[in-house]
Amino acid sequence: MVSNSTFEVGIIGAGIMGEALIAATLRAGITASSIVIADKRTERLVELQKKYGCAAAEVNEITIQAKNILLVVKPQDMDSLLGSIGNSISKSQRVISFAAGKKTASIEEHLVEGVPVLRVMPNTPMSVGVGASAISKGSSATQADVKVVEDLLKASGKTIYVDEKLQDAVTATSGSGPAYFFRFVEAMILAAQELGLAEKDAKTLVIQTIAGASEMLKQDGASPKTLRENVTSPNGTTFAALEVFEKEDLVGIMKKAMLAARNRSQELS
Ligand SMILES: NC(=O)c1ccc[n+]([C@@H]2O[C@H](COP(=O)([O-])OP(=O)(O)OC[C@H]3O[C@@H](n4cnc5c(N)ncnc54)[C@H](OP(=O)(O)O)[C@@H]3O)[C@@H](O)[C@H]2O)c1
């Protein structure tokens, strides 16, 4: 089937990540009239159309009308989706999957030979413009296709290119990463309350501390080690806390946790 490519971007699956992608592509300079979305839930489409001004269509319309088809459904929904749309996508289009753990080869199986397939592992901070995404390409995609994806995501935060075999490691690092920090924040708030601070004050102090520390990481150009050492006087208060981290093997815990995430990602794919 020949694509008439009415839309620059077609997003299938307008959930949490789908919405983050609408916002990111708009910020990248794609006009709302060049974006079309599809989802099983009509009320969700109405909500997003109202919020962003983009068009909504049936999935099978997107597959013939969009130059770049962004697949943003859950990994377990991908096979049935691809089974129904695979044959209607032409080589002049691009398929870009955001599903965790879904290999480009397994997507290519559902498509006409030669359709460029790319895979992106994003994370949720994309919704506020500070995401971290890793892009990989399948067997028919070129560096030019990677560049198109980089351009689409240029306002979503940072992107890197990785060989596809590293995507499970990326998932364990930046994909799941925000949750590690949210857990860390929860733990600090709880500990501050146990030291006597009111919940509201604990939240204010912890969230501002994390935000300030991450701003310093971005702005100072210093390594995390140097920044840590700058607040750690020998035998001081920070030193006492970090001693506990060392004794409880924080680095070992992080390695184990990220290995578990990497292994789970491999299992899921
Ligand atoms: N959220 C994250 O932090 C994150 C991070 C990295 C990667 N991702 C990846 O992003 C993808 C989407 O995740 P999400 O959190 O945005 O999921 P989500 O909120 O559940 O959104 C997926 C949407 O797609 C819809 N859908 C499912 N099958 C469909 C079909 N055949 N046609 C049209 N719409 C369909 C779902 O509708 P129903 O609910 O009715 O099924 C749902 O509205 C996943 O593959 C995930 O691995 C997410």
PDB file of C-alpha atoms and ligand atoms in Angstrom:
ATOM      1  CA  MET A   1       0.000   0.000   0.000  1.00  0.00           C
ATOM      2  CA  VAL A   2       1.292   3.484  -0.803  1.00  0.00           C
ATOM      3  CA  SER A   3       1.461   5.920   2.072  1.00  0.00           C
ATOM      4  CA  ASN A   4       0.040   9.386   1.516  1.00  0.00           C
ATOM      5  CA  SER A   5       1.994  10.590   4.591  1.00  0.00           C
ATOM      6  CA  THR A   6      -0.416  13.259   5.758  1.00  0.00           C
ATOM      7  CA  PHE A   7       1.067  13.351   9.229  1.00  0.00           C
ATOM      8  CA  GLU A   8       4.683  13.683  10.322  1.00  0.00           C
ATOM      9  CA  VAL A   9       4.060  11.742  13.527  1.00  0.00           C
ATOM     10  CA  GLY A  10       1.483   9.045  14.310  1.00  0.00           C
ATOM     11  CA  ILE A  11       1.371   7.846  17.905  1.00  0.00           C
ATOM     12  CA  ILE A  12      -0.297   4.525  18.649  1.00  0.00           C
ATOM     13  CA  GLY A  13      -0.931   4.179  22.390  1.00  0.00           C
ATOM     14  CA  ALA A  14      -1.743   7.453  24.113  1.00  0.00           C
ATOM     15  CA  GLY A  15      -0.975   6.490  27.703  1.00  0.00           C
ATOM     16  CA  ILE A  16       1.653   8.012  29.998  1.00  0.00           C
ATOM     17  CA  MET A  17       4.548   7.711  27.554  1.00  0.00           C
ATOM     18  CA  GLY A  18       2.346   8.513  24.538  1.00  0.00           C
ATOM     19  CA  GLU A  19       1.384  11.827  26.112  1.00  0.00           C
ATOM     20  CA  ALA A  20       5.019  12.582  27.016  1.00  0.00           C
ATOM     21  CA  LEU A  21       5.846  12.041  23.334  1.00  0.00           C
ATOM     22  CA  ILE A  22       3.086  14.360  22.120  1.00  0.00           C
ATOM     23  CA  ALA A  23       4.472  17.078  24.407  1.00  0.00           C
ATOM     24  CA  ALA A  24       8.078  16.386  23.368  1.00  0.00           C
ATOM     25  CA  THR A  25       7.396  16.399  19.611  1.00  0.00           C
ATOM     26  CA  LEU A  26       5.425  19.644  19.940  1.00  0.00           C
ATOM     27  CA  ARG A  27       8.331  21.204  21.824  1.00  0.00           C
ATOM     28  CA  ALA A  28      10.628  19.942  19.053  1.00  0.00           C
ATOM     29  CA  GLY A  29       8.731  22.141  16.617  1.00  0.00           C
ATOM     30  CA  ILE A  30       6.321  19.642  15.029  1.00  0.00           C
ATOM     31  CA  THR A  31       2.961  21.382  14.693  1.00  0.00           C
ATOM     32  CA  ALA A  32      -0.117  19.889  16.363  1.00  0.00           C
ATOM     33  CA  SER A  33      -1.719  19.486  12.921  1.00  0.00           C
ATOM     34  CA  SER A  34       1.165  17.170  11.932  1.00  0.00           C
ATOM     35  CA  ILE A  35       0.535  14.811  14.855  1.00  0.00           C
ATOM     36  CA  VAL A  36      -2.117  12.107  14.919  1.00  0.00           C
ATOM     37  CA  ILE A  37      -2.851   9.780  17.823  1.00  0.00           C
ATOM     38  CA  ALA A  38      -4.746   6.517  18.319  1.00  0.00           C
ATOM     39  CA  ASP A  39      -5.728   4.626  21.435  1.00  0.00           C
ATOM     40  CA  LYS A  40      -8.237   1.999  22.477  1.00  0.00           C
ATOM     41  CA  ARG A  41      -9.764   4.484  24.919  1.00  0.00           C
ATOM     42  CA  THR A  42     -11.898   7.124  23.166  1.00  0.00           C
ATOM     43  CA  GLU A  43     -12.175   9.328  26.271  1.00  0.00           C
ATOM     44  CA  ARG A  44      -8.384   9.494  26.482  1.00  0.00           C
ATOM     45  CA  LEU A  45      -8.177  10.600  22.848  1.00  0.00           C
ATOM     46  CA  VAL A  46     -10.740  13.332  23.442  1.00  0.00           C
ATOM     47  CA  GLU A  47      -8.779  14.538  26.490  1.00  0.00           C
ATOM     48  CA  LEU A  48      -5.483  14.693  24.592  1.00  0.00           C
ATOM     49  CA  GLN A  49      -6.993  16.293  21.478  1.00  0.00           C
ATOM     50  CA  LYS A  50      -8.403  19.031  23.699  1.00  0.00           C
ATOM     51  CA  LYS A  51      -5.127  19.501  25.573  1.00  0.00           C
ATOM     52  CA  TYR A  52      -2.706  19.480  22.614  1.00  0.00           C
ATOM     53  CA  GLY A  53      -4.815  20.175  19.522  1.00  0.00           C
ATOM     54  CA  CYS A  54      -3.574  17.108  17.628  1.00  0.00           C
ATOM     55  CA  ALA A  55      -5.778  14.874  15.475  1.00  0.00           C
ATOM     56  CA  ALA A  56      -7.099  11.444  16.434  1.00  0.00           C
ATOM     57  CA  ALA A  57      -7.647   8.512  14.089  1.00  0.00           C
ATOM     58  CA  GLU A  58      -8.120   4.774  13.957  1.00  0.00           C
ATOM     59  CA  VAL A  59      -4.944   2.727  14.221  1.00  0.00           C
ATOM     60  CA  ASN A  60      -5.228   1.527  10.613  1.00  0.00           C
ATOM     61  CA  GLU A  61      -5.529   5.128   9.382  1.00  0.00           C
ATOM     62  CA  ILE A  62      -2.336   6.085  11.202  1.00  0.00           C
ATOM     63  CA  THR A  63      -0.451   3.269   9.569  1.00  0.00           C
ATOM     64  CA  ILE A  64      -1.177   4.648   6.117  1.00  0.00           C
ATOM     65  CA  GLN A  65      -1.086   8.356   6.941  1.00  0.00           C
ATOM     66  CA  ALA A  66       1.934   8.885   9.202  1.00  0.00           C
ATOM     67  CA  LYS A  67       5.559   9.118   8.089  1.00  0.00           C
ATOM     68  CA  ASN A  68       6.821   8.162  11.522  1.00  0.00           C
ATOM     69  CA  ILE A  69       4.760   5.569  13.366  1.00  0.00           C
ATOM     70  CA  LEU A  70       5.496   5.628  17.085  1.00  0.00           C
ATOM     71  CA  LEU A  71       4.448   2.427  18.854  1.00  0.00           C
ATOM     72  CA  VAL A  72       3.771   3.287  22.475  1.00  0.00           C
ATOM     73  CA  VAL A  73       1.650   0.390  23.729  1.00  0.00           C
ATOM     74  CA  LYS A  74       2.697  -2.023  26.494  1.00  0.00           C
ATOM     75  CA  PRO A  75       5.145  -4.721  25.332  1.00  0.00           C
ATOM     76  CA  GLN A  76       2.492  -7.430  25.811  1.00  0.00           C
ATOM     77  CA  ASP A  77       0.152  -5.590  23.397  1.00  0.00           C
ATOM     78  CA  MET A  78       2.747  -5.213  20.638  1.00  0.00           C
ATOM     79  CA  ASP A  79       2.362  -8.544  18.849  1.00  0.00           C
ATOM     80  CA  SER A  80      -1.385  -8.277  18.408  1.00  0.00           C
ATOM     81  CA  LEU A  81      -1.036  -4.638  17.310  1.00  0.00           C
ATOM     82  CA  LEU A  82       1.688  -5.455  14.788  1.00  0.00           C
ATOM     83  CA  GLY A  83      -0.264  -8.484  13.582  1.00  0.00           C
ATOM     84  CA  SER A  84      -3.111  -6.176  12.595  1.00  0.00           C
ATOM     85  CA  ILE A  85      -1.100  -3.303  11.062  1.00  0.00           C
ATOM     86  CA  GLY A  86       2.162  -4.832   9.861  1.00  0.00           C
ATOM     87  CA  ASN A  87       1.196  -5.321   6.228  1.00  0.00           C
ATOM     88  CA  SER A  88      -0.099  -1.805   5.701  1.00  0.00           C
ATOM     89  CA  ILE A  89       3.210  -0.082   6.542  1.00  0.00           C
ATOM     90  CA  SER A  90       5.451   0.764   3.592  1.00  0.00           C
ATOM     91  CA  LYS A  91       9.216   1.212   3.232  1.00  0.00           C
ATOM     92  CA  SER A  92       8.772   4.988   2.940  1.00  0.00           C
ATOM     93  CA  GLN A  93       7.611   5.089   6.538  1.00  0.00           C
ATOM     94  CA  ARG A  94       9.470   4.530   9.791  1.00  0.00           C
ATOM     95  CA  VAL A  95       8.427   2.396  12.764  1.00  0.00           C
ATOM     96  CA  ILE A  96       9.729   3.620  16.106  1.00  0.00           C
ATOM     97  CA  SER A  97       9.029   1.409  19.103  1.00  0.00           C
ATOM     98  CA  PHE A  98       9.136   2.660  22.681  1.00  0.00           C
ATOM     99  CA  ALA A  99       8.216  -0.697  24.239  1.00  0.00           C
ATOM    100  CA  ALA A 100      10.612  -1.953  26.887  1.00  0.00           C
ATOM    101  CA  GLY A 101      12.368  -5.160  25.935  1.00  0.00           C
ATOM    102  CA  LYS A 102      10.839  -5.518  22.460  1.00  0.00           C
ATOM    103  CA  LYS A 103      13.582  -6.357  19.962  1.00  0.00           C
ATOM    104  CA  THR A 104      13.631  -4.730  16.530  1.00  0.00           C
ATOM    105  CA  ALA A 105      13.980  -8.194  14.927  1.00  0.00           C
ATOM    106  CA  SER A 106      10.686  -9.329  16.450  1.00  0.00           C
ATOM    107  CA  ILE A 107       8.996  -6.153  15.160  1.00  0.00           C
ATOM    108  CA  GLU A 108      10.512  -6.612  11.688  1.00  0.00           C
ATOM    109  CA  GLU A 109       8.960 -10.105  11.512  1.00  0.00           C
ATOM    110  CA  HIS A 110       5.531  -8.468  11.234  1.00  0.00           C
ATOM    111  CA  LEU A 111       6.539  -5.931   8.558  1.00  0.00           C
ATOM    112  CA  VAL A 112       7.222  -5.836   4.862  1.00  0.00           C
ATOM    113  CA  GLU A 113      10.947  -6.341   4.258  1.00  0.00           C
ATOM    114  CA  GLY A 114      12.924  -3.110   4.262  1.00  0.00           C
ATOM    115  CA  VAL A 115      10.733  -1.022   6.579  1.00  0.00           C
ATOM    116  CA  PRO A 116      13.104   0.922   8.862  1.00  0.00           C
ATOM    117  CA  VAL A 117      12.556  -0.002  12.512  1.00  0.00           C
ATOM    118  CA  LEU A 118      14.057   1.863  15.432  1.00  0.00           C
ATOM    119  CA  ARG A 119      13.808   1.232  19.115  1.00  0.00           C
ATOM    120  CA  VAL A 120      13.908   3.824  21.870  1.00  0.00           C
ATOM    121  CA  MET A 121      14.179   3.291  25.602  1.00  0.00           C
ATOM    122  CA  PRO A 122      12.799   6.495  27.121  1.00  0.00           C
ATOM    123  CA  ASN A 123      12.078   7.426  30.732  1.00  0.00           C
ATOM    124  CA  THR A 124       9.261   9.341  32.385  1.00  0.00           C
ATOM    125  CA  PRO A 125      11.173  12.625  33.025  1.00  0.00           C
ATOM    126  CA  MET A 126      10.634  13.063  29.277  1.00  0.00           C
ATOM    127  CA  SER A 127       7.222  14.439  30.280  1.00  0.00           C
ATOM    128  CA  VAL A 128       8.973  17.468  31.817  1.00  0.00           C
ATOM    129  CA  GLY A 129      11.583  17.836  29.078  1.00  0.00           C
ATOM    130  CA  VAL A 130      14.486  16.218  30.956  1.00  0.00           C
ATOM    131  CA  GLY A 131      14.208  12.640  29.780  1.00  0.00           C
ATOM    132  CA  ALA A 132      17.078  10.297  28.992  1.00  0.00           C
ATOM    133  CA  SER A 133      16.550   8.079  25.935  1.00  0.00           C
ATOM    134  CA  ALA A 134      18.683   5.545  24.112  1.00  0.00           C
ATOM    135  CA  ILE A 135      18.051   4.887  20.404  1.00  0.00           C
ATOM    136  CA  SER A 136      18.952   1.682  18.508  1.00  0.00           C
ATOM    137  CA  LYS A 137      18.310   0.696  14.932  1.00  0.00           C
ATOM    138  CA  GLY A 138      17.051  -2.493  13.349  1.00  0.00           C
ATOM    139  CA  SER A 139      18.411  -4.212  10.248  1.00  0.00           C
ATOM    140  CA  SER A 140      16.901  -1.847   7.632  1.00  0.00           C
ATOM    141  CA  ALA A 141      17.306   1.462   9.470  1.00  0.00           C
ATOM    142  CA  THR A 142      20.195   3.805   8.672  1.00  0.00           C
ATOM    143  CA  GLN A 143      22.065   6.553  10.506  1.00  0.00           C
ATOM    144  CA  ALA A 144      19.759   8.985   8.685  1.00  0.00           C
ATOM    145  CA  ASP A 145      16.777   7.272  10.326  1.00  0.00           C
ATOM    146  CA  VAL A 146      18.501   7.584  13.707  1.00  0.00           C
ATOM    147  CA  LYS A 147      18.964  11.314  13.022  1.00  0.00           C
ATOM    148  CA  VAL A 148      15.231  11.677  12.332  1.00  0.00           C
ATOM    149  CA  VAL A 149      14.444  10.071  15.695  1.00  0.00           C
ATOM    150  CA  GLU A 150      17.025  12.264  17.440  1.00  0.00           C
ATOM    151  CA  ASP A 151      15.352  15.320  15.903  1.00  0.00           C
ATOM    152  CA  LEU A 152      11.880  14.174  16.965  1.00  0.00           C
ATOM    153  CA  LEU A 153      13.169  13.718  20.523  1.00  0.00           C
ATOM    154  CA  LYS A 154      15.428  16.757  20.645  1.00  0.00           C
ATOM    155  CA  ALA A 155      13.165  18.593  23.099  1.00  0.00           C
ATOM    156  CA  SER A 156      12.534  15.541  25.276  1.00  0.00           C
ATOM    157  CA  GLY A 157      15.838  15.729  27.148  1.00  0.00           C
ATOM    158  CA  LYS A 158      19.012  13.888  26.158  1.00  0.00           C
ATOM    159  CA  THR A 159      19.356  11.058  23.674  1.00  0.00           C
ATOM    160  CA  ILE A 160      22.224   8.666  23.039  1.00  0.00           C
ATOM    161  CA  TYR A 161      22.699   5.994  20.400  1.00  0.00           C
ATOM    162  CA  VAL A 162      23.505   2.441  21.556  1.00  0.00           C
ATOM    163  CA  ASP A 163      23.915  -0.935  19.954  1.00  0.00           C
ATOM    164  CA  GLU A 164      20.664  -2.805  20.517  1.00  0.00           C
ATOM    165  CA  LYS A 165      22.300  -5.440  22.712  1.00  0.00           C
ATOM    166  CA  LEU A 166      22.838  -2.715  25.341  1.00  0.00           C
ATOM    167  CA  GLN A 167      19.163  -1.773  25.582  1.00  0.00           C
ATOM    168  CA  ASP A 168      18.592  -4.064  28.589  1.00  0.00           C
ATOM    169  CA  ALA A 169      21.389  -2.251  30.420  1.00  0.00           C
ATOM    170  CA  VAL A 170      19.839   1.081  29.420  1.00  0.00           C
ATOM    171  CA  THR A 171      16.488  -0.099  30.790  1.00  0.00           C
ATOM    172  CA  ALA A 172      18.160  -0.933  34.126  1.00  0.00           C
ATOM    173  CA  THR A 173      19.931   2.448  34.182  1.00  0.00           C
ATOM    174  CA  SER A 174      17.734   5.251  32.885  1.00  0.00           C
ATOM    175  CA  GLY A 175      14.451   3.451  32.149  1.00  0.00           C
ATOM    176  CA  SER A 176      13.911   2.267  35.719  1.00  0.00           C
ATOM    177  CA  GLY A 177      16.297   4.862  37.185  1.00  0.00           C
ATOM    178  CA  PRO A 178      13.716   7.497  38.145  1.00  0.00           C
ATOM    179  CA  ALA A 179      12.022   4.943  40.425  1.00  0.00           C
ATOM    180  CA  TYR A 180      15.305   4.308  42.267  1.00  0.00           C
ATOM    181  CA  PHE A 181      15.533   7.995  43.082  1.00  0.00           C
ATOM    182  CA  PHE A 182      11.878   8.259  44.063  1.00  0.00           C
ATOM    183  CA  ARG A 183      12.472   5.353  46.467  1.00  0.00           C
ATOM    184  CA  PHE A 184      15.550   7.110  47.829  1.00  0.00           C
ATOM    185  CA  VAL A 185      13.508  10.302  48.358  1.00  0.00           C
ATOM    186  CA  GLU A 186      10.751   8.333  50.125  1.00  0.00           C
ATOM    187  CA  ALA A 187      13.354   6.774  52.431  1.00  0.00           C
ATOM    188  CA  MET A 188      14.967  10.149  53.233  1.00  0.00           C
ATOM    189  CA  ILE A 189      11.592  11.742  54.015  1.00  0.00           C
ATOM    190  CA  LEU A 190      10.723   8.855  56.326  1.00  0.00           C
ATOM    191  CA  ALA A 191      14.094   9.026  58.078  1.00  0.00           C
ATOM    192  CA  ALA A 192      13.805  12.823  58.508  1.00  0.00           C
ATOM    193  CA  GLN A 193      10.388  12.356  60.124  1.00  0.00           C
ATOM    194  CA  GLU A 194      11.861   9.794  62.495  1.00  0.00           C
ATOM    195  CA  LEU A 195      14.393  12.444  63.482  1.00  0.00           C
ATOM    196  CA  GLY A 196      11.487  14.702  64.460  1.00  0.00           C
ATOM    197  CA  LEU A 197      10.743  16.818  61.366  1.00  0.00           C
ATOM    198  CA  ALA A 198       7.125  17.321  60.277  1.00  0.00           C
ATOM    199  CA  GLU A 199       6.237  15.444  57.058  1.00  0.00           C
ATOM    200  CA  LYS A 200       5.699  18.712  55.147  1.00  0.00           C
ATOM    201  CA  ASP A 201       9.062  20.126  56.208  1.00  0.00           C
ATOM    202  CA  ALA A 202      10.825  16.814  55.550  1.00  0.00           C
ATOM    203  CA  LYS A 203       9.390  16.767  52.013  1.00  0.00           C
ATOM    204  CA  THR A 204      10.398  20.371  51.333  1.00  0.00           C
ATOM    205  CA  LEU A 205      13.957  19.830  52.530  1.00  0.00           C
ATOM    206  CA  VAL A 206      14.495  16.470  50.814  1.00  0.00           C
ATOM    207  CA  ILE A 207      12.998  17.409  47.446  1.00  0.00           C
ATOM    208  CA  GLN A 208      14.895  20.718  47.368  1.00  0.00           C
ATOM    209  CA  THR A 209      18.106  18.905  48.358  1.00  0.00           C
ATOM    210  CA  ILE A 210      17.749  16.379  45.538  1.00  0.00           C
ATOM    211  CA  ALA A 211      16.854  19.118  43.039  1.00  0.00           C
ATOM    212  CA  GLY A 212      19.805  21.250  44.169  1.00  0.00           C
ATOM    213  CA  ALA A 213      22.250  18.347  44.071  1.00  0.00           C
ATOM    214  CA  SER A 214      21.169  17.344  40.554  1.00  0.00           C
ATOM    215  CA  GLU A 215      21.456  20.972  39.408  1.00  0.00           C
ATOM    216  CA  MET A 216      25.049  21.056  40.737  1.00  0.00           C
ATOM    217  CA  LEU A 217      25.824  17.839  38.855  1.00  0.00           C
ATOM    218  CA  LYS A 218      24.572  19.442  35.658  1.00  0.00           C
ATOM    219  CA  GLN A 219      26.136  22.883  36.112  1.00  0.00           C
ATOM    220  CA  ASP A 220      29.442  22.424  37.914  1.00  0.00           C
ATOM    221  CA  GLY A 221      31.023  19.974  35.527  1.00  0.00           C
ATOM    222  CA  ALA A 222      32.568  18.332  38.606  1.00  0.00           C
ATOM    223  CA  SER A 223      32.347  14.584  39.128  1.00  0.00           C
ATOM    224  CA  PRO A 224      29.804  13.212  41.628  1.00  0.00           C
ATOM    225  CA  LYS A 225      32.798  11.988  43.667  1.00  0.00           C
ATOM    226  CA  THR A 226      34.265  15.511  43.952  1.00  0.00           C
ATOM    227  CA  LEU A 227      30.896  17.040  44.798  1.00  0.00           C
ATOM    228  CA  ARG A 228      30.400  14.373  47.477  1.00  0.00           C
ATOM    229  CA  GLU A 229      33.878  14.951  48.914  1.00  0.00           C
ATOM    230  CA  ASN A 230      33.230  18.703  49.047  1.00  0.00           C
ATOM    231  CA  VAL A 231      30.475  18.150  51.624  1.00  0.00           C
ATOM    232  CA  THR A 232      32.295  15.467  53.592  1.00  0.00           C
ATOM    233  CA  SER A 233      34.736  16.690  56.239  1.00  0.00           C
ATOM    234  CA  PRO A 234      36.760  13.976  57.957  1.00  0.00           C
ATOM    235  CA  ASN A 235      34.826  12.617  60.918  1.00  0.00           C
ATOM    236  CA  GLY A 236      31.995  15.101  60.309  1.00  0.00           C
ATOM    237  CA  THR A 237      28.249  14.485  60.029  1.00  0.00           C
ATOM    238  CA  THR A 238      28.161  13.523  56.327  1.00  0.00           C
ATOM    239  CA  PHE A 239      31.145  11.268  56.918  1.00  0.00           C
ATOM    240  CA  ALA A 240      29.170   9.461  59.667  1.00  0.00           C
ATOM    241  CA  ALA A 241      26.221   8.876  57.308  1.00  0.00           C
ATOM    242  CA  LEU A 242      28.399   7.757  54.392  1.00  0.00           C
ATOM    243  CA  GLU A 243      30.203   5.310  56.683  1.00  0.00           C
ATOM    244  CA  VAL A 244      26.839   3.578  57.151  1.00  0.00           C
ATOM    245  CA  PHE A 245      26.366   3.446  53.346  1.00  0.00           C
ATOM    246  CA  GLU A 246      29.812   1.835  53.032  1.00  0.00           C
ATOM    247  CA  LYS A 247      29.204  -0.645  55.836  1.00  0.00           C
ATOM    248  CA  GLU A 248      25.839  -1.652  54.350  1.00  0.00           C
ATOM    249  CA  ASP A 249      27.468  -1.862  50.895  1.00  0.00           C
ATOM    250  CA  LEU A 250      25.338   0.685  49.018  1.00  0.00           C
ATOM    251  CA  VAL A 251      27.364   0.146  45.838  1.00  0.00           C
ATOM    252  CA  GLY A 252      26.829  -3.622  46.080  1.00  0.00           C
ATOM    253  CA  ILE A 253      23.081  -3.105  46.626  1.00  0.00           C
ATOM    254  CA  MET A 254      22.883  -0.820  43.566  1.00  0.00           C
ATOM    255  CA  LYS A 255      24.801  -3.326  41.431  1.00  0.00           C
ATOM    256  CA  LYS A 256      22.493  -6.154  42.539  1.00  0.00           C
ATOM    257  CA  ALA A 257      19.376  -4.054  41.928  1.00  0.00           C
ATOM    258  CA  MET A 258      20.449  -2.975  38.451  1.00  0.00           C
ATOM    259  CA  LEU A 259      21.517  -6.507  37.542  1.00  0.00           C
ATOM    260  CA  ALA A 260      18.042  -7.713  38.586  1.00  0.00           C
ATOM    261  CA  ALA A 261      16.452  -5.032  36.375  1.00  0.00           C
ATOM    262  CA  ARG A 262      18.763  -5.904  33.447  1.00  0.00           C
ATOM    263  CA  ASN A 263      17.981  -9.638  33.821  1.00  0.00           C
ATOM    264  CA  ARG A 264      14.237  -8.983  34.021  1.00  0.00           C
ATOM    265  CA  SER A 265      14.440  -6.872  30.874  1.00  0.00           C
ATOM    266  CA  GLN A 266      16.240  -9.756  29.109  1.00  0.00           C
ATOM    267  CA  GLU A 267      13.565 -12.199  30.311  1.00  0.00           C
ATOM    268  CA  LEU A 268      10.749  -9.940  29.070  1.00  0.00           C
ATOM    269  CA  SER A 269      12.286  -9.673  25.626  1.00  0.00           C
TER     270      SER A 269
HETATM  271  N1  LIG B   1       5.760   4.685  31.577  1.00  0.00           N
HETATM  272  C1  LIG B   1       7.082   4.572  31.649  1.00  0.00           C
HETATM  273  O1  LIG B   1       7.752   4.948  32.612  1.00  0.00           O
HETATM  274  C2  LIG B   1       7.850   3.978  30.502  1.00  0.00           C
HETATM  275  C3  LIG B   1       9.261   4.085  30.484  1.00  0.00           C
HETATM  276  C4  LIG B   1       9.948   3.510  29.417  1.00  0.00           C
HETATM  277  C5  LIG B   1       9.252   2.853  28.407  1.00  0.00           C
HETATM  278  N2  LIG B   1       7.894   2.778  28.477  1.00  0.00           N
HETATM  279  C6  LIG B   1       7.226   2.030  27.413  1.00  0.00           C
HETATM  280  O2  LIG B   1       6.189   2.816  26.847  1.00  0.00           O
HETATM  281  C7  LIG B   1       5.132   1.959  26.452  1.00  0.00           C
HETATM  282  C8  LIG B   1       3.838   2.534  26.947  1.00  0.00           C
HETATM  283  O3  LIG B   1       3.876   2.600  28.359  1.00  0.00           O
HETATM  284  P1  LIG B   1       2.829   3.477  29.163  1.00  0.00           P
HETATM  285  O4  LIG B   1       3.290   3.493  30.567  1.00  0.00           O
HETATM  286  O5  LIG B   1       2.578   4.752  28.443  1.00  0.00           O
HETATM  287  O6  LIG B   1       1.522   2.520  29.035  1.00  0.00           O
HETATM  288  P2  LIG B   1      -0.003   2.912  29.156  1.00  0.00           P
HETATM  289  O7  LIG B   1      -0.164   4.128  30.015  1.00  0.00           O
HETATM  290  O8  LIG B   1      -0.729   1.653  29.534  1.00  0.00           O
HETATM  291  O9  LIG B   1      -0.405   3.321  27.670  1.00  0.00           O
HETATM  292  C9  LIG B   1      -0.584   2.422  26.615  1.00  0.00           C
HETATM  293  C10 LIG B   1      -1.873   2.793  25.899  1.00  0.00           C
HETATM  294  O10 LIG B   1      -1.947   2.045  24.684  1.00  0.00           O
HETATM  295  C11 LIG B   1      -3.294   1.584  24.549  1.00  0.00           C
HETATM  296  N3  LIG B   1      -3.306   0.434  23.649  1.00  0.00           N
HETATM  297  C12 LIG B   1      -2.981  -0.849  23.883  1.00  0.00           C
HETATM  298  N4  LIG B   1      -3.106  -1.603  22.769  1.00  0.00           N
HETATM  299  C13 LIG B   1      -3.536  -0.760  21.800  1.00  0.00           C
HETATM  300  C14 LIG B   1      -3.872  -0.937  20.433  1.00  0.00           C
HETATM  301  N5  LIG B   1      -3.791  -2.135  19.828  1.00  0.00           N
HETATM  302  N6  LIG B   1      -4.273   0.141  19.737  1.00  0.00           N
HETATM  303  C15 LIG B   1      -4.379   1.364  20.320  1.00  0.00           C
HETATM  304  N7  LIG B   1      -4.084   1.595  21.623  1.00  0.00           N
HETATM  305  C16 LIG B   1      -3.665   0.545  22.351  1.00  0.00           C
HETATM  306  C17 LIG B   1      -3.687   1.257  25.950  1.00  0.00           C
HETATM  307  O11 LIG B   1      -5.085   1.126  26.085  1.00  0.00           O
HETATM  308  P3  LIG B   1      -5.644   0.091  27.222  1.00  0.00           P
HETATM  309  O12 LIG B   1      -5.164   0.630  28.536  1.00  0.00           O
HETATM  310  O13 LIG B   1      -7.117   0.146  27.048  1.00  0.00           O
HETATM  311  O14 LIG B   1      -5.047  -1.243  26.895  1.00  0.00           O
HETATM  312  C18 LIG B   1      -3.121   2.469  26.709  1.00  0.00           C
HETATM  313  O15 LIG B   1      -4.001   3.564  26.673  1.00  0.00           O
HETATM  314  C19 LIG B   1       5.420   0.570  27.020  1.00  0.00           C
HETATM  315  O16 LIG B   1       5.801  -0.308  26.006  1.00  0.00           O
HETATM  316  C20 LIG B   1       6.535   0.788  27.984  1.00  0.00           C
HETATM  317  O17 LIG B   1       7.444  -0.308  27.990  1.00  0.00           O
HETATM  318  C21 LIG B   1       7.178   3.323  29.480  1.00  0.00           C
END
